[in-house]
Short mmCIF file of N, CA and C in Angstrom, two decimals:
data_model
loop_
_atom_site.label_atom_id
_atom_site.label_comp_id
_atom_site.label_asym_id
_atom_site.label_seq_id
_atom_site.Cartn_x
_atom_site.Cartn_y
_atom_site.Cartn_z
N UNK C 3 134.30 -8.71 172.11
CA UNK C 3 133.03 -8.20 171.63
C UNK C 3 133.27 -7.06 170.65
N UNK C 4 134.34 -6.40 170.99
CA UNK C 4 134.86 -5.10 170.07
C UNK C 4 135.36 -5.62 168.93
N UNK C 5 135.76 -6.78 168.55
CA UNK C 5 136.44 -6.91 167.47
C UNK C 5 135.22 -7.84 166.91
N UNK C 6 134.21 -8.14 167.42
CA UNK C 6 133.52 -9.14 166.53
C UNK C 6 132.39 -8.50 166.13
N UNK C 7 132.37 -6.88 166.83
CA UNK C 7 130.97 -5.92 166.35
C UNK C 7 132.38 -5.60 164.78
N UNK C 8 133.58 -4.67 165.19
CA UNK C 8 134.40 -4.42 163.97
C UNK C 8 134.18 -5.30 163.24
N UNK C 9 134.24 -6.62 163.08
CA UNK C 9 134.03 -7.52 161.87
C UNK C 9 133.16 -7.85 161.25
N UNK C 10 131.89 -7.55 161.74
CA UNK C 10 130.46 -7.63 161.93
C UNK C 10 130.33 -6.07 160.45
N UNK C 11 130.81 -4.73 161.50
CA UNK C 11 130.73 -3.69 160.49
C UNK C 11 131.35 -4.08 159.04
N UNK C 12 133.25 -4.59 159.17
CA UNK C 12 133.63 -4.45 157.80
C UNK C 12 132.72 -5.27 157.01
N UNK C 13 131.96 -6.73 157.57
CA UNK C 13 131.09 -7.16 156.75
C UNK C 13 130.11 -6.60 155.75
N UNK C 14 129.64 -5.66 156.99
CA UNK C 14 128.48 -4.92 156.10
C UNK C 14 129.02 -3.77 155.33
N UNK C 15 130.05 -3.41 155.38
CA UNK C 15 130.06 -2.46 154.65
C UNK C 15 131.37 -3.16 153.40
N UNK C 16 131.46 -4.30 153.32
CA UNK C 16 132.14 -5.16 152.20
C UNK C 16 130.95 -5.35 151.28
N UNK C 17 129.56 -5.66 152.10
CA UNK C 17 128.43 -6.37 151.33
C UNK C 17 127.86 -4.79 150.65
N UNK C 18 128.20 -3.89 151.31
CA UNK C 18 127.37 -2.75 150.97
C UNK C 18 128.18 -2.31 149.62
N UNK C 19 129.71 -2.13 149.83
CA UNK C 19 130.58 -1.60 148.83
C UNK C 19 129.85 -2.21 147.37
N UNK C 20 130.04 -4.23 147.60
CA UNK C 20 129.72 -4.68 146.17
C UNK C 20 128.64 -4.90 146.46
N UNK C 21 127.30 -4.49 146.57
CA UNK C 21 126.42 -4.01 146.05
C UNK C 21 126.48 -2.61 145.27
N UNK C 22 127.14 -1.59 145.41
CA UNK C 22 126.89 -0.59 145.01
C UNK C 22 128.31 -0.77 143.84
N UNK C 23 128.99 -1.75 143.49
CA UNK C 23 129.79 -1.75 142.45
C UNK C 23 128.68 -2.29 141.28
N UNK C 24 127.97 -3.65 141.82
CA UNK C 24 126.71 -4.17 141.08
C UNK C 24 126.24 -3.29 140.67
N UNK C 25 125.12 -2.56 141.49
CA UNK C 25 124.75 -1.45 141.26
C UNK C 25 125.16 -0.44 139.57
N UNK C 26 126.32 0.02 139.89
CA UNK C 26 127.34 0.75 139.17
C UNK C 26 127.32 0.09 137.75
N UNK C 27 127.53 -1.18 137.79
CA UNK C 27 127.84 -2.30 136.86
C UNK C 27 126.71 -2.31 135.50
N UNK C 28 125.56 -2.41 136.58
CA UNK C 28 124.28 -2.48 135.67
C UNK C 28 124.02 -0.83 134.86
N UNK C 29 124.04 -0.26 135.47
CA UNK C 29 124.10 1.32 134.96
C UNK C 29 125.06 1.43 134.14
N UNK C 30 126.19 0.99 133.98
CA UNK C 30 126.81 1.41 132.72
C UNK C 30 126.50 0.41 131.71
N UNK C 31 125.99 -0.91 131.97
CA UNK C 31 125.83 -2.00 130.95
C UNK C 31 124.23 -1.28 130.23
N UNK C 32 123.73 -0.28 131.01
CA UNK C 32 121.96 -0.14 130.98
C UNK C 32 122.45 1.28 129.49
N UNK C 33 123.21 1.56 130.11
CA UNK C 33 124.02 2.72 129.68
C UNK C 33 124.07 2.64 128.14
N UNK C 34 125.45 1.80 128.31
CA UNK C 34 125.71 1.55 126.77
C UNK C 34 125.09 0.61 126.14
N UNK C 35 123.94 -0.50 126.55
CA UNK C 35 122.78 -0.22 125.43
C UNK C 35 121.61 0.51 125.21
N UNK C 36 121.63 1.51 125.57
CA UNK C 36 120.69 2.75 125.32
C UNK C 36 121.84 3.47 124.08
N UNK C 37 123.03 3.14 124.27
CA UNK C 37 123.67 4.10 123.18
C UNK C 37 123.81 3.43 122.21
N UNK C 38 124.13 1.60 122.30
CA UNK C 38 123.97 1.33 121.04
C UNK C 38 122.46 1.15 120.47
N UNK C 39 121.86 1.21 120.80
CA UNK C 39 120.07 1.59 120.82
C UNK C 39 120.05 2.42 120.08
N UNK C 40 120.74 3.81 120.47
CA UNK C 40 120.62 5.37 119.71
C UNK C 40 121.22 4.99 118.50
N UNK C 41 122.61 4.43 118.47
CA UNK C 41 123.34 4.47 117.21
C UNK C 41 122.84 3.52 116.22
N UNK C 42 122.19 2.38 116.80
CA UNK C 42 121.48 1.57 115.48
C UNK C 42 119.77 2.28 115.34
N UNK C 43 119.42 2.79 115.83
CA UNK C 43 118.02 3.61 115.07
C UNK C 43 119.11 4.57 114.73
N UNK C 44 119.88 4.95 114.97
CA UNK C 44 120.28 6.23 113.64
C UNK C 44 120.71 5.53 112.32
N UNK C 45 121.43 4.83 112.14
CA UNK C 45 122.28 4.16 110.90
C UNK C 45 120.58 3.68 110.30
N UNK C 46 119.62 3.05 110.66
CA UNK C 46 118.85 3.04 110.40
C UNK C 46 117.79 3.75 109.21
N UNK C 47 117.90 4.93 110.21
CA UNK C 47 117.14 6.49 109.61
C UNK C 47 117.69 6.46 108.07
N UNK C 48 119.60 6.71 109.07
CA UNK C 48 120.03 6.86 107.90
C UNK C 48 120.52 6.10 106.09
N UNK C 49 120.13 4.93 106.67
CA UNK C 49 119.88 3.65 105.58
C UNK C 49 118.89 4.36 105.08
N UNK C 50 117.37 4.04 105.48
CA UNK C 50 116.34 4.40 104.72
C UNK C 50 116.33 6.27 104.17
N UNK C 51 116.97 6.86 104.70
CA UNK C 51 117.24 8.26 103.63
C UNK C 51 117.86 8.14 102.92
N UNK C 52 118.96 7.26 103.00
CA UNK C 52 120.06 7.33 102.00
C UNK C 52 118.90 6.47 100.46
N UNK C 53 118.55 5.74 100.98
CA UNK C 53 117.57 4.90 100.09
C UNK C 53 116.80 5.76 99.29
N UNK C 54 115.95 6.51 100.00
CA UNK C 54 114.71 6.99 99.29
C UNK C 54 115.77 8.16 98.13
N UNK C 55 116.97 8.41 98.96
CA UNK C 55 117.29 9.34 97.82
C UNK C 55 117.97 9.19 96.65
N UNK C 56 118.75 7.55 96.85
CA UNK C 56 118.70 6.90 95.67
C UNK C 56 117.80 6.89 94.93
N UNK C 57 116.67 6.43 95.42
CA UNK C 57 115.03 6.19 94.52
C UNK C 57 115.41 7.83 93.95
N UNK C 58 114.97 8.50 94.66
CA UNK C 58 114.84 9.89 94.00
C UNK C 58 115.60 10.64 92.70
N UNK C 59 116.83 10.17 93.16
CA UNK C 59 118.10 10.26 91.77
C UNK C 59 117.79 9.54 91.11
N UNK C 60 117.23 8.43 90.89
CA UNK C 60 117.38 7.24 89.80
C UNK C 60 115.75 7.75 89.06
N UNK C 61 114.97 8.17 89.69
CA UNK C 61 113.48 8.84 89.00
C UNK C 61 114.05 10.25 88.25
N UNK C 62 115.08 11.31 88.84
CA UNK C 62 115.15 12.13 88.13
C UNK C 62 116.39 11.79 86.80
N UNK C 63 117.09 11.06 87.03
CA UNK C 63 117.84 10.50 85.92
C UNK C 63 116.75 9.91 84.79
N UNK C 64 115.66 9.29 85.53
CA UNK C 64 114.59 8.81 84.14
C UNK C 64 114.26 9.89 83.49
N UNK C 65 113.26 10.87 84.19
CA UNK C 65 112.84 11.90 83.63
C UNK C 65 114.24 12.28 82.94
N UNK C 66 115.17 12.75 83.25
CA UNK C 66 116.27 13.43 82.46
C UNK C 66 116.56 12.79 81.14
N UNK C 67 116.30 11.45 81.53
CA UNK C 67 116.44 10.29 79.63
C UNK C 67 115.17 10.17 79.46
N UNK C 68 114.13 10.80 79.73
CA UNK C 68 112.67 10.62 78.98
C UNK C 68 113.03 12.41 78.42
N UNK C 69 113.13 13.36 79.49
CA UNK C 69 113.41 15.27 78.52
C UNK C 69 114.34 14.64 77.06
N UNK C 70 115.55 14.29 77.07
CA UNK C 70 116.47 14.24 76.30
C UNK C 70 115.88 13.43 75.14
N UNK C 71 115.20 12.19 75.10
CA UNK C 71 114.41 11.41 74.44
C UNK C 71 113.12 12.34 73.28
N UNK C 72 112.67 12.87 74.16
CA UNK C 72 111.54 13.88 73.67
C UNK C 72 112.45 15.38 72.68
N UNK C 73 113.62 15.42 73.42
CA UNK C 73 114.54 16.64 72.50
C UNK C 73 114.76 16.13 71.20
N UNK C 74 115.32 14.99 71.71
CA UNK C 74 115.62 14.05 70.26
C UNK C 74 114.86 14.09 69.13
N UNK C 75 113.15 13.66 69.55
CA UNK C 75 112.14 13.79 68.85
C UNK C 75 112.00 14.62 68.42
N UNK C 76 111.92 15.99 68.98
CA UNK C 76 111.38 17.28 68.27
C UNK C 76 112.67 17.84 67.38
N UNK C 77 113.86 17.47 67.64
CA UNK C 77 115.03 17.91 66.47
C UNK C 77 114.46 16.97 65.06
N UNK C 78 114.27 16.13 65.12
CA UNK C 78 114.18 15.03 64.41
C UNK C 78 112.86 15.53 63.05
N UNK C 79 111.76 16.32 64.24
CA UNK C 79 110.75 16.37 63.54
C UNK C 79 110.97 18.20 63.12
N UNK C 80 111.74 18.71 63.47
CA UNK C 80 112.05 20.19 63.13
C UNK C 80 112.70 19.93 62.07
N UNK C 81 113.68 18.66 61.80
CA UNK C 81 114.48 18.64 60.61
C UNK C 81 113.71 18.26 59.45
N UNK C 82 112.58 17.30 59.48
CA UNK C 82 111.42 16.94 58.79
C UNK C 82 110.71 18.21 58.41
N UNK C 83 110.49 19.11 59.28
CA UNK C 83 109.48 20.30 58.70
C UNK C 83 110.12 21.41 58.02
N UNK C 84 112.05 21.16 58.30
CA UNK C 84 112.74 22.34 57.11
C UNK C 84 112.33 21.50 55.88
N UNK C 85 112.83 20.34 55.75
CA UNK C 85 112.86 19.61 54.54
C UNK C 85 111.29 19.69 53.58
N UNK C 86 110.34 19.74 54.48
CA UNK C 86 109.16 20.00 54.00
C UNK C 86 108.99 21.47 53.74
N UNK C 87 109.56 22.25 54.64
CA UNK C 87 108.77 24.06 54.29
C UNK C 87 109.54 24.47 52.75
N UNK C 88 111.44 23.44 52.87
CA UNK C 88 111.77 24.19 51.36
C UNK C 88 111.39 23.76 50.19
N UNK C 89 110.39 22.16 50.47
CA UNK C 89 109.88 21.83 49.17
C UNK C 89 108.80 22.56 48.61
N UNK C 90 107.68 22.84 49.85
CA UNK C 90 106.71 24.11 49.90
C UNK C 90 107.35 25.31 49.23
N UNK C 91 108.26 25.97 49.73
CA UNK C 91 108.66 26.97 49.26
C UNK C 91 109.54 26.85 47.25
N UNK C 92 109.62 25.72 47.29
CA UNK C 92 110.19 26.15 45.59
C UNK C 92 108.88 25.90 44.67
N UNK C 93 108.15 24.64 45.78
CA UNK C 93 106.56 24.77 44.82
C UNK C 93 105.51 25.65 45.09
N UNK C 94 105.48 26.31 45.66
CA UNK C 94 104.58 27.34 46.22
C UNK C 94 105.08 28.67 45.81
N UNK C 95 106.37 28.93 45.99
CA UNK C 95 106.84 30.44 45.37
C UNK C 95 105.57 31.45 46.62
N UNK C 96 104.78 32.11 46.12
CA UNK C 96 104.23 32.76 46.44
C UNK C 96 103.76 32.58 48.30
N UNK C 97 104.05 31.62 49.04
CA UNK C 97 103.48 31.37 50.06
C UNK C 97 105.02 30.54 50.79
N UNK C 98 106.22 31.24 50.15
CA UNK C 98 107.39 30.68 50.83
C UNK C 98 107.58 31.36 51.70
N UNK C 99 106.98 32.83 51.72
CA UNK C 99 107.46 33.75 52.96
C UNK C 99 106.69 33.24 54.09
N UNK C 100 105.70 33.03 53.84
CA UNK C 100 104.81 32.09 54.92
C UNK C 100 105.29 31.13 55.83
N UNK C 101 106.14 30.06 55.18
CA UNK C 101 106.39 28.83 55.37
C UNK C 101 107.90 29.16 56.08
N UNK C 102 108.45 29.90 55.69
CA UNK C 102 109.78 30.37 56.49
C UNK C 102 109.51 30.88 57.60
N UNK C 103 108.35 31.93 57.61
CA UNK C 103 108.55 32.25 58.84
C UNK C 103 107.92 31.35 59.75
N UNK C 104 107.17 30.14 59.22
CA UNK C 104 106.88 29.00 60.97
C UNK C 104 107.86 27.94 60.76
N UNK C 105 108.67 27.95 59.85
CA UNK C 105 109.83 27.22 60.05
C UNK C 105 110.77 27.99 61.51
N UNK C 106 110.94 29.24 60.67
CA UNK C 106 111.99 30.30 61.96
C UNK C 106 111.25 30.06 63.57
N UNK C 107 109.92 30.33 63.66
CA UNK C 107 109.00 30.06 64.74
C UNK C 107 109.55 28.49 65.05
N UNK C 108 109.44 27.81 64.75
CA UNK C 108 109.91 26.24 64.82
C UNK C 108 110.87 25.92 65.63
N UNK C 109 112.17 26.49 64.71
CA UNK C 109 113.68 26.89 65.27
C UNK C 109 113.35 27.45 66.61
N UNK C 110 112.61 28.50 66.85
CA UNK C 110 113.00 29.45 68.44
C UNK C 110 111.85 28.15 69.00
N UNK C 111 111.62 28.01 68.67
CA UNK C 111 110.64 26.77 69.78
C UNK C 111 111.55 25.82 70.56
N UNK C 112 112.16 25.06 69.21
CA UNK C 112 113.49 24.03 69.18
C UNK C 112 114.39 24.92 70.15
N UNK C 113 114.87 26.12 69.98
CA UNK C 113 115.99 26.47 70.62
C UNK C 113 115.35 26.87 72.41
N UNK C 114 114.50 27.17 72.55
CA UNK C 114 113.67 27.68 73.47
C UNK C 114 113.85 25.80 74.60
N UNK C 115 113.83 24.53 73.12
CA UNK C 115 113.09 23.31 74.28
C UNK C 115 114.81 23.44 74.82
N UNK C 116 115.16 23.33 73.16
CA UNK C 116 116.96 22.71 74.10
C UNK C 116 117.01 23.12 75.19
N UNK C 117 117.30 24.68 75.23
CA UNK C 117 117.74 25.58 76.33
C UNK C 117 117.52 25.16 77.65
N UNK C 118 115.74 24.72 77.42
CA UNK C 118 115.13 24.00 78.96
C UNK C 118 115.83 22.44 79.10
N UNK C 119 115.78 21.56 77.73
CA UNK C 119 116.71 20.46 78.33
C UNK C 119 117.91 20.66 78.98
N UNK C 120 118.45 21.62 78.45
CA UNK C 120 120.13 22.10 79.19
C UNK C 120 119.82 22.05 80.93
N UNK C 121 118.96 23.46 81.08
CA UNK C 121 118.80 23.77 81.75
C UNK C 121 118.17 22.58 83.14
N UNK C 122 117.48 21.44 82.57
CA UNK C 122 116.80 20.17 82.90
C UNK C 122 118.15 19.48 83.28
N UNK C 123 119.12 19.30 82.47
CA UNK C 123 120.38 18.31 82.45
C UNK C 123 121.37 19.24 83.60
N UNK C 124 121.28 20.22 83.94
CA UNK C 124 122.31 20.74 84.25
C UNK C 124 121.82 20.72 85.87
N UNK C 125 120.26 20.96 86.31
CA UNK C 125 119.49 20.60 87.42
C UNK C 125 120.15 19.33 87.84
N UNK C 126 119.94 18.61 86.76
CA UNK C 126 119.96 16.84 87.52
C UNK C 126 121.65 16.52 87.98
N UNK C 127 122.28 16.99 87.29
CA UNK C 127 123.59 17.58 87.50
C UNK C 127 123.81 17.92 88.88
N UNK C 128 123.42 18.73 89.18
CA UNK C 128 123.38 19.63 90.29
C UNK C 128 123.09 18.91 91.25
N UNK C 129 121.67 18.02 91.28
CA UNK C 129 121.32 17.17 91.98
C UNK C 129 121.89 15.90 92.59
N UNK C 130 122.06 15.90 91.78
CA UNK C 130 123.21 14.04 91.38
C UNK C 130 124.11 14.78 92.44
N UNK C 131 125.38 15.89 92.43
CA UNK C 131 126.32 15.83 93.13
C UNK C 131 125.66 16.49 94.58
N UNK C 132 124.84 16.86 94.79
CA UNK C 132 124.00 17.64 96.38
C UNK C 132 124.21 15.99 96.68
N UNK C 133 123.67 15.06 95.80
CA UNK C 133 122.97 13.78 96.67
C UNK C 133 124.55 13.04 97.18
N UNK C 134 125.05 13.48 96.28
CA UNK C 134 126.85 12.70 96.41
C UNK C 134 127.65 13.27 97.56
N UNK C 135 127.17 14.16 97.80
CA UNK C 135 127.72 15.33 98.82
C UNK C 135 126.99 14.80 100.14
N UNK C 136 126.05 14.85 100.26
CA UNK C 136 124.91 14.36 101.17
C UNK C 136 125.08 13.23 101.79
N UNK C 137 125.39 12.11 100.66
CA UNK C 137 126.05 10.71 101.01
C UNK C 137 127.01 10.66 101.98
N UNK C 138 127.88 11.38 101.10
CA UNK C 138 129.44 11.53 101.99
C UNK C 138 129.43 11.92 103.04
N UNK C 139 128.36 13.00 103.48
CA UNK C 139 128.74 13.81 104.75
C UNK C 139 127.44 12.79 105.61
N UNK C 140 126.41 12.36 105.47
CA UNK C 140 126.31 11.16 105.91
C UNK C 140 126.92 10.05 106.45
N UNK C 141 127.92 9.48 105.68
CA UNK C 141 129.10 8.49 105.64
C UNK C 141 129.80 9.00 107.07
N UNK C 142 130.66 10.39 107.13
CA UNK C 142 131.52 11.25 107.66
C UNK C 142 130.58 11.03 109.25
N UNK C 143 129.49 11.56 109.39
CA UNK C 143 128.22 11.56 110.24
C UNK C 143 128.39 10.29 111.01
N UNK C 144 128.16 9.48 110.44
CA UNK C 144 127.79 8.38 110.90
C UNK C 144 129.44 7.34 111.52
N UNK C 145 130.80 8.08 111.23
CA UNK C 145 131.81 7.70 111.28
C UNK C 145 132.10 8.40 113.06
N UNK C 146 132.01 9.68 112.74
CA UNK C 146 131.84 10.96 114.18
C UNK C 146 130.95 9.66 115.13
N UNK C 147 129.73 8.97 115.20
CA UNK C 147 129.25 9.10 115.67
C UNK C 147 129.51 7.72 116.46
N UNK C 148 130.01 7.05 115.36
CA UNK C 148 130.88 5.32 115.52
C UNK C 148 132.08 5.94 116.45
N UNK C 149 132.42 6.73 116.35
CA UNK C 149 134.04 7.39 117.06
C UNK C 149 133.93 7.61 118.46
N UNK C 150 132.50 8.85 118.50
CA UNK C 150 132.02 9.07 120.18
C UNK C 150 131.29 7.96 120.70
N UNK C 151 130.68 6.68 119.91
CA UNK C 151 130.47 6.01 120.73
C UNK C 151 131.55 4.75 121.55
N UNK C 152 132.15 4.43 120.13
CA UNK C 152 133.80 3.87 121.03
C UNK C 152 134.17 4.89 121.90
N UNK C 153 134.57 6.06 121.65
CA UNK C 153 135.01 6.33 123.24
C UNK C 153 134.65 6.53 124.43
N UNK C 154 132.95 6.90 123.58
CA UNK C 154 131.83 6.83 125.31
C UNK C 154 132.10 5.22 125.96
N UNK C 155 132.19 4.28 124.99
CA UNK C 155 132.15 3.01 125.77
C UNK C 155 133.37 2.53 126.56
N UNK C 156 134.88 3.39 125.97
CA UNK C 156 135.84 3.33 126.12
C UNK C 156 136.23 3.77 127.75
N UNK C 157 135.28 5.37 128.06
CA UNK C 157 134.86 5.83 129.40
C UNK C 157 134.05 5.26 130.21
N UNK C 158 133.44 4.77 129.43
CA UNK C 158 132.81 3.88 130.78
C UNK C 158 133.17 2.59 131.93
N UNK C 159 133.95 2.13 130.60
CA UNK C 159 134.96 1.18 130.83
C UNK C 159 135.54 1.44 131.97
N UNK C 160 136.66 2.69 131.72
CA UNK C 160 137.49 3.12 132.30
C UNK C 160 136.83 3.56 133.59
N UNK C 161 135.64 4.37 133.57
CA UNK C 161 135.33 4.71 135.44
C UNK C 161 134.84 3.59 136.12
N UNK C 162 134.17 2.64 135.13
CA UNK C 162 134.00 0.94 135.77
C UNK C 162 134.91 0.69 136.18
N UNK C 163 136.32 0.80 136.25
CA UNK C 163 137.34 0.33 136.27
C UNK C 163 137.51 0.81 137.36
N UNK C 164 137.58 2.12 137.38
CA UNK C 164 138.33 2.99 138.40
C UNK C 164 137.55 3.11 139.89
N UNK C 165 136.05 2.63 139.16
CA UNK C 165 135.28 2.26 140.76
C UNK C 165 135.49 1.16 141.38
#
């Protein structure tokens, strides 16, 4: 009777053990897809940011070839209005001092736009490499995060194992 209650117990507590390995089993399987869950809505996020900020660079690169476009124009038409103020000025004589000085006005206008195209080109510049920088450490981000999750899955493994 003593040995068939003992066999009776190791039963139940054989049935009890693998249940609670089951148990165990499902919790780490519940586990690591909640993490690959986390890690694909992140790559996600980070797809669509990386995106919009493409869009964003590729709009300020337009504007930057629509400023430069428009510089173009106004050199173009500053060189048109010397050519015109010195014909004014040898036929006019009397009204050349006039005409020089909104030519000179002209010039600081012209030099005034460049300055801001520079200043426009040198922004987008700036921008362009923040976004290149951004990318990368994104890239880097998202590598860290591929790394802790192989080894979170790597641990889990391993105490699955060890239970």
């Amino acid at each position: 009777a003593a040995l068939a209650r003992a066999e009776a117990d190791q039963k139940m507590r054989d049935k009890m053990e693998a249940a609670a390995k089951e148990r165990q089993a499902v919790a780490v399987a519940t586990l690591e897809q909640m993490l690959l869950d986390q890690v694909s809505n992140l790559a996600a996020k980070m797809d669509k940011d990386v995106t919009s900020l493409v869009g964003i660079n590729e709009q300020i690169t337009e504007e930057n070839s629509n400023v430069h476009a428009q510089a173009s124009e106004i050199d173009r038409c500053t060189l048109q209005l010397q050519e015109q103020a010195s014909e004014q000025v040898r036929a006019w004589g009397v009204a050349a001092a006039s005409v020089q000085a909104n030519v000179r006005d002209m010039l600081a206008v012209n030099g005034g736009l460049a300055d801001e195209v520079e200043g426009v080109s040198q922004t987008v510049v700036e921008a362009s490499s923040a976004l290149e920088t951004q990318t990368a450490a994104w890239g880097e981000s998202n590598k860290v995060v591929e790394e802790a999750l192989v080894e979170s899955i790597a641990k889990n493994e391993k105490t699955a194992s060890d239970v």
